């Protein structure tokens, strides 16, 4: 086992876990319009299912509206139907050559609920980090048993992996604080 390559692999996996969490946070509605709120909605058109971002331009003309303009105008109704079926919390309406989605203001109760959801997402991210740490430590322990690395190298590796875990855990906490601040800002 090469310790440096294992460290790089572990750091890459932890970075990917944090990125995934950030993408999850982007899907949480904070009262401000964002294209990420609808870009993964699945639309049935042309006899197949496609993600909305693959078949339309998604823009936010103002902070309370999402505008979806399909490349092909003949699927406007399909796009409207898909957004409605996704049950995201707003009602789309076809206006001319685009679908407009007005974003309703969040109530205080809904904001509190969304903060709890974000905390659950963050805990899921931390669990992913701990799983990655455990897998790396298991690989190192097996290598030490097979005499591929010394006990001192194992101890050093354990400390470095813990430092990585702490670093990425702090990043998760920072992203959670930012999302929480966005949710609590009226």
PDB file of C-alpha atoms in Angstrom:
ATOM      1  CA  UNK A   1       0.000   0.000   0.000  1.00  0.00           C
ATOM      2  CA  UNK A   2       1.295   3.430  -0.951  1.00  0.00           C
ATOM      3  CA  UNK A   3       0.354   5.829   1.845  1.00  0.00           C
ATOM      4  CA  UNK A   4       0.503   8.965  -0.335  1.00  0.00           C
ATOM      5  CA  UNK A   5      -1.813   7.540  -3.001  1.00  0.00           C
ATOM      6  CA  UNK A   6      -4.221   6.360  -0.279  1.00  0.00           C
ATOM      7  CA  UNK A   7      -4.187   9.884   1.223  1.00  0.00           C
ATOM      8  CA  UNK A   8      -4.909  11.437  -2.180  1.00  0.00           C
ATOM      9  CA  UNK A   9      -7.717   8.970  -2.816  1.00  0.00           C
ATOM     10  CA  UNK A  10      -9.236   9.641   0.615  1.00  0.00           C
ATOM     11  CA  UNK A  11      -8.959  13.416   0.234  1.00  0.00           C
ATOM     12  CA  UNK A  12     -10.564  13.234  -3.202  1.00  0.00           C
ATOM     13  CA  UNK A  13     -13.449  11.134  -1.845  1.00  0.00           C
ATOM     14  CA  UNK A  14     -14.002  13.525   1.062  1.00  0.00           C
ATOM     15  CA  UNK A  15     -13.952  16.517  -1.295  1.00  0.00           C
ATOM     16  CA  UNK A  16     -16.537  14.790  -3.489  1.00  0.00           C
ATOM     17  CA  UNK A  17     -18.734  14.141  -0.418  1.00  0.00           C
ATOM     18  CA  UNK A  18     -18.667  17.860   0.477  1.00  0.00           C
ATOM     19  CA  UNK A  19     -19.429  18.845  -3.146  1.00  0.00           C
ATOM     20  CA  UNK A  20     -22.373  16.438  -3.165  1.00  0.00           C
ATOM     21  CA  UNK A  21     -23.705  18.003   0.023  1.00  0.00           C
ATOM     22  CA  UNK A  22     -23.403  21.488  -1.506  1.00  0.00           C
ATOM     23  CA  UNK A  23     -25.457  20.334  -4.504  1.00  0.00           C
ATOM     24  CA  UNK A  24     -28.055  18.939  -2.083  1.00  0.00           C
ATOM     25  CA  UNK A  25     -28.135  22.283  -0.259  1.00  0.00           C
ATOM     26  CA  UNK A  26     -28.695  24.067  -3.590  1.00  0.00           C
ATOM     27  CA  UNK A  27     -31.966  22.180  -4.042  1.00  0.00           C
ATOM     28  CA  UNK A  28     -33.359  23.580  -0.764  1.00  0.00           C
ATOM     29  CA  UNK A  29     -35.659  26.520  -1.462  1.00  0.00           C
ATOM     30  CA  UNK A  30     -34.539  29.620   0.482  1.00  0.00           C
ATOM     31  CA  UNK A  31     -37.160  32.039  -0.802  1.00  0.00           C
ATOM     32  CA  UNK A  32     -34.869  33.236  -3.586  1.00  0.00           C
ATOM     33  CA  UNK A  33     -35.264  31.889  -7.111  1.00  0.00           C
ATOM     34  CA  UNK A  34     -32.426  29.665  -8.308  1.00  0.00           C
ATOM     35  CA  UNK A  35     -32.149  27.551 -11.489  1.00  0.00           C
ATOM     36  CA  UNK A  36     -30.916  24.607  -9.386  1.00  0.00           C
ATOM     37  CA  UNK A  37     -34.403  24.334  -7.889  1.00  0.00           C
ATOM     38  CA  UNK A  38     -35.801  22.929 -11.142  1.00  0.00           C
ATOM     39  CA  UNK A  39     -32.839  21.834 -13.269  1.00  0.00           C
ATOM     40  CA  UNK A  40     -33.128  18.151 -12.281  1.00  0.00           C
ATOM     41  CA  UNK A  41     -36.895  17.894 -12.809  1.00  0.00           C
ATOM     42  CA  UNK A  42     -37.540  14.969 -15.146  1.00  0.00           C
ATOM     43  CA  UNK A  43     -39.647  15.854 -18.218  1.00  0.00           C
ATOM     44  CA  UNK A  44     -41.384  13.314 -20.433  1.00  0.00           C
ATOM     45  CA  UNK A  45     -41.166  14.501 -24.005  1.00  0.00           C
ATOM     46  CA  UNK A  46     -40.600  12.829 -27.372  1.00  0.00           C
ATOM     47  CA  UNK A  47     -41.324   9.446 -25.777  1.00  0.00           C
ATOM     48  CA  UNK A  48     -38.341   9.674 -23.410  1.00  0.00           C
ATOM     49  CA  UNK A  49     -37.515  11.229 -20.032  1.00  0.00           C
ATOM     50  CA  UNK A  50     -34.937  14.036 -19.860  1.00  0.00           C
ATOM     51  CA  UNK A  51     -33.676  16.409 -17.192  1.00  0.00           C
ATOM     52  CA  UNK A  52     -35.066  19.905 -17.580  1.00  0.00           C
ATOM     53  CA  UNK A  53     -31.604  21.470 -17.850  1.00  0.00           C
ATOM     54  CA  UNK A  54     -30.912  19.271 -20.912  1.00  0.00           C
ATOM     55  CA  UNK A  55     -33.947  20.489 -22.874  1.00  0.00           C
ATOM     56  CA  UNK A  56     -34.394  24.110 -21.776  1.00  0.00           C
ATOM     57  CA  UNK A  57     -32.731  27.351 -20.756  1.00  0.00           C
ATOM     58  CA  UNK A  58     -33.394  28.082 -17.082  1.00  0.00           C
ATOM     59  CA  UNK A  59     -33.003  31.680 -15.897  1.00  0.00           C
ATOM     60  CA  UNK A  60     -34.014  33.872 -12.973  1.00  0.00           C
ATOM     61  CA  UNK A  61     -35.194  37.249 -14.286  1.00  0.00           C
ATOM     62  CA  UNK A  62     -35.698  38.409 -10.680  1.00  0.00           C
ATOM     63  CA  UNK A  63     -35.279  36.992  -7.178  1.00  0.00           C
ATOM     64  CA  UNK A  64     -38.814  35.586  -7.048  1.00  0.00           C
ATOM     65  CA  UNK A  65     -39.253  34.045 -10.516  1.00  0.00           C
ATOM     66  CA  UNK A  66     -37.740  31.158 -12.427  1.00  0.00           C
ATOM     67  CA  UNK A  67     -38.139  31.258 -16.212  1.00  0.00           C
ATOM     68  CA  UNK A  68     -37.853  28.007 -18.172  1.00  0.00           C
ATOM     69  CA  UNK A  69     -37.593  28.334 -21.943  1.00  0.00           C
ATOM     70  CA  UNK A  70     -37.525  24.960 -23.744  1.00  0.00           C
ATOM     71  CA  UNK A  71     -35.416  24.750 -26.900  1.00  0.00           C
ATOM     72  CA  UNK A  72     -38.498  23.288 -28.625  1.00  0.00           C
ATOM     73  CA  UNK A  73     -41.709  25.272 -28.018  1.00  0.00           C
ATOM     74  CA  UNK A  74     -43.898  22.207 -28.682  1.00  0.00           C
ATOM     75  CA  UNK A  75     -43.009  20.745 -25.248  1.00  0.00           C
ATOM     76  CA  UNK A  76     -44.093  23.763 -23.164  1.00  0.00           C
ATOM     77  CA  UNK A  77     -47.067  21.866 -21.705  1.00  0.00           C
ATOM     78  CA  UNK A  78     -44.859  18.839 -20.933  1.00  0.00           C
ATOM     79  CA  UNK A  79     -42.429  21.092 -19.031  1.00  0.00           C
ATOM     80  CA  UNK A  80     -45.263  22.738 -17.092  1.00  0.00           C
ATOM     81  CA  UNK A  81     -46.742  19.329 -16.237  1.00  0.00           C
ATOM     82  CA  UNK A  82     -43.349  17.965 -15.074  1.00  0.00           C
ATOM     83  CA  UNK A  83     -42.640  20.954 -12.796  1.00  0.00           C
ATOM     84  CA  UNK A  84     -46.115  20.649 -11.300  1.00  0.00           C
ATOM     85  CA  UNK A  85     -45.672  16.879 -10.802  1.00  0.00           C
ATOM     86  CA  UNK A  86     -42.278  17.408  -9.112  1.00  0.00           C
ATOM     87  CA  UNK A  87     -44.175  19.010  -6.201  1.00  0.00           C
ATOM     88  CA  UNK A  88     -41.444  21.563  -5.495  1.00  0.00           C
ATOM     89  CA  UNK A  89     -43.774  24.045  -3.847  1.00  0.00           C
ATOM     90  CA  UNK A  90     -44.697  26.431  -6.627  1.00  0.00           C
ATOM     91  CA  UNK A  91     -47.132  26.508  -9.538  1.00  0.00           C
ATOM     92  CA  UNK A  92     -45.741  26.967 -13.048  1.00  0.00           C
ATOM     93  CA  UNK A  93     -47.637  28.853 -15.753  1.00  0.00           C
ATOM     94  CA  UNK A  94     -47.068  28.954 -19.523  1.00  0.00           C
ATOM     95  CA  UNK A  95     -46.551  32.543 -20.679  1.00  0.00           C
ATOM     96  CA  UNK A  96     -45.741  32.963 -24.347  1.00  0.00           C
ATOM     97  CA  UNK A  97     -42.695  30.884 -25.263  1.00  0.00           C
ATOM     98  CA  UNK A  98     -41.639  30.051 -21.686  1.00  0.00           C
ATOM     99  CA  UNK A  99     -42.861  28.616 -18.396  1.00  0.00           C
ATOM    100  CA  UNK A 100     -42.751  31.036 -15.464  1.00  0.00           C
ATOM    101  CA  UNK A 101     -42.529  29.772 -11.900  1.00  0.00           C
ATOM    102  CA  UNK A 102     -43.274  32.409  -9.249  1.00  0.00           C
ATOM    103  CA  UNK A 103     -41.530  31.523  -5.973  1.00  0.00           C
ATOM    104  CA  UNK A 104     -43.788  32.029  -2.948  1.00  0.00           C
ATOM    105  CA  UNK A 105     -42.372  33.642   0.188  1.00  0.00           C
ATOM    106  CA  UNK A 106     -41.473  31.186   2.956  1.00  0.00           C
ATOM    107  CA  UNK A 107     -43.337  31.230   6.249  1.00  0.00           C
ATOM    108  CA  UNK A 108     -41.349  31.212   9.505  1.00  0.00           C
ATOM    109  CA  UNK A 109     -42.541  27.682  10.210  1.00  0.00           C
ATOM    110  CA  UNK A 110     -41.412  26.465   6.768  1.00  0.00           C
ATOM    111  CA  UNK A 111     -38.014  28.131   7.230  1.00  0.00           C
ATOM    112  CA  UNK A 112     -37.534  26.272  10.532  1.00  0.00           C
ATOM    113  CA  UNK A 113     -38.530  23.020   8.835  1.00  0.00           C
ATOM    114  CA  UNK A 114     -36.013  23.616   6.024  1.00  0.00           C
ATOM    115  CA  UNK A 115     -33.245  24.354   8.556  1.00  0.00           C
ATOM    116  CA  UNK A 116     -33.952  20.949  10.142  1.00  0.00           C
ATOM    117  CA  UNK A 117     -33.786  19.301   6.708  1.00  0.00           C
ATOM    118  CA  UNK A 118     -30.414  20.998   6.081  1.00  0.00           C
ATOM    119  CA  UNK A 119     -29.108  19.747   9.423  1.00  0.00           C
ATOM    120  CA  UNK A 120     -30.132  16.199   8.405  1.00  0.00           C
ATOM    121  CA  UNK A 121     -28.372  16.627   5.048  1.00  0.00           C
ATOM    122  CA  UNK A 122     -25.232  17.867   6.835  1.00  0.00           C
ATOM    123  CA  UNK A 123     -25.294  14.896   9.192  1.00  0.00           C
ATOM    124  CA  UNK A 124     -25.561  12.614   6.151  1.00  0.00           C
ATOM    125  CA  UNK A 125     -22.464  14.332   4.760  1.00  0.00           C
ATOM    126  CA  UNK A 126     -20.597  13.808   8.029  1.00  0.00           C
ATOM    127  CA  UNK A 127     -21.588  10.130   7.992  1.00  0.00           C
ATOM    128  CA  UNK A 128     -20.141   9.856   4.458  1.00  0.00           C
ATOM    129  CA  UNK A 129     -16.888  11.407   5.720  1.00  0.00           C
ATOM    130  CA  UNK A 130     -16.687   8.958   8.608  1.00  0.00           C
ATOM    131  CA  UNK A 131     -17.324   6.045   6.247  1.00  0.00           C
ATOM    132  CA  UNK A 132     -14.516   7.214   3.959  1.00  0.00           C
ATOM    133  CA  UNK A 133     -12.223   7.579   6.996  1.00  0.00           C
ATOM    134  CA  UNK A 134     -13.107   4.081   8.230  1.00  0.00           C
ATOM    135  CA  UNK A 135     -12.435   2.540   4.799  1.00  0.00           C
ATOM    136  CA  UNK A 136      -9.036   4.256   4.566  1.00  0.00           C
ATOM    137  CA  UNK A 137      -8.065   3.168   8.091  1.00  0.00           C
ATOM    138  CA  UNK A 138      -9.176  -0.414   7.391  1.00  0.00           C
ATOM    139  CA  UNK A 139      -6.996  -0.495   4.261  1.00  0.00           C
ATOM    140  CA  UNK A 140      -4.033   0.844   6.260  1.00  0.00           C
ATOM    141  CA  UNK A 141      -4.519  -1.707   9.047  1.00  0.00           C
ATOM    142  CA  UNK A 142      -4.625  -4.536   6.512  1.00  0.00           C
ATOM    143  CA  UNK A 143      -1.423  -3.216   4.945  1.00  0.00           C
ATOM    144  CA  UNK A 144       0.217  -3.065   8.385  1.00  0.00           C
ATOM    145  CA  UNK A 145      -0.824  -6.671   9.133  1.00  0.00           C
ATOM    146  CA  UNK A 146       0.631  -7.715   5.781  1.00  0.00           C
ATOM    147  CA  UNK A 147       3.841  -5.895   6.769  1.00  0.00           C
ATOM    148  CA  UNK A 148       3.508  -3.469   3.832  1.00  0.00           C
ATOM    149  CA  UNK A 149       3.775  -0.520   6.234  1.00  0.00           C
ATOM    150  CA  UNK A 150       5.230  -0.131   9.716  1.00  0.00           C
ATOM    151  CA  UNK A 151       3.268   0.575  12.864  1.00  0.00           C
ATOM    152  CA  UNK A 152       4.744   4.085  12.993  1.00  0.00           C
ATOM    153  CA  UNK A 153       3.551   4.735   9.423  1.00  0.00           C
ATOM    154  CA  UNK A 154       0.110   3.460  10.419  1.00  0.00           C
ATOM    155  CA  UNK A 155      -0.061   5.846  13.402  1.00  0.00           C
ATOM    156  CA  UNK A 156       1.057   8.773  11.238  1.00  0.00           C
ATOM    157  CA  UNK A 157      -1.515   7.814   8.587  1.00  0.00           C
ATOM    158  CA  UNK A 158      -4.286   7.646  11.214  1.00  0.00           C
ATOM    159  CA  UNK A 159      -3.423  11.173  12.401  1.00  0.00           C
ATOM    160  CA  UNK A 160      -3.370  12.531   8.839  1.00  0.00           C
ATOM    161  CA  UNK A 161      -6.712  10.893   8.002  1.00  0.00           C
ATOM    162  CA  UNK A 162      -8.251  12.340  11.173  1.00  0.00           C
ATOM    163  CA  UNK A 163      -6.912  15.793  10.241  1.00  0.00           C
ATOM    164  CA  UNK A 164      -8.522  15.423   6.781  1.00  0.00           C
ATOM    165  CA  UNK A 165     -11.795  14.334   8.359  1.00  0.00           C
ATOM    166  CA  UNK A 166     -11.750  17.348  10.686  1.00  0.00           C
ATOM    167  CA  UNK A 167     -10.965  19.694   7.785  1.00  0.00           C
ATOM    168  CA  UNK A 168     -13.841  18.468   5.618  1.00  0.00           C
ATOM    169  CA  UNK A 169     -16.199  18.273   8.584  1.00  0.00           C
ATOM    170  CA  UNK A 170     -15.454  21.956   9.260  1.00  0.00           C
ATOM    171  CA  UNK A 171     -16.272  22.713   5.609  1.00  0.00           C
ATOM    172  CA  UNK A 172     -19.625  20.958   6.002  1.00  0.00           C
ATOM    173  CA  UNK A 173     -20.344  23.007   9.131  1.00  0.00           C
ATOM    174  CA  UNK A 174     -19.453  26.226   7.280  1.00  0.00           C
ATOM    175  CA  UNK A 175     -21.742  25.381   4.344  1.00  0.00           C
ATOM    176  CA  UNK A 176     -24.509  24.504   6.810  1.00  0.00           C
ATOM    177  CA  UNK A 177     -24.098  27.850   8.608  1.00  0.00           C
ATOM    178  CA  UNK A 178     -24.294  29.719   5.289  1.00  0.00           C
ATOM    179  CA  UNK A 179     -27.410  27.826   4.217  1.00  0.00           C
ATOM    180  CA  UNK A 180     -29.000  28.363   7.626  1.00  0.00           C
ATOM    181  CA  UNK A 181     -28.263  32.104   7.378  1.00  0.00           C
ATOM    182  CA  UNK A 182     -29.859  32.189   3.889  1.00  0.00           C
ATOM    183  CA  UNK A 183     -32.939  30.384   5.206  1.00  0.00           C
ATOM    184  CA  UNK A 184     -33.370  32.661   8.201  1.00  0.00           C
ATOM    185  CA  UNK A 185     -32.948  35.873   6.167  1.00  0.00           C
ATOM    186  CA  UNK A 186     -36.404  37.151   5.294  1.00  0.00           C
TER     187      UNK A 186
END
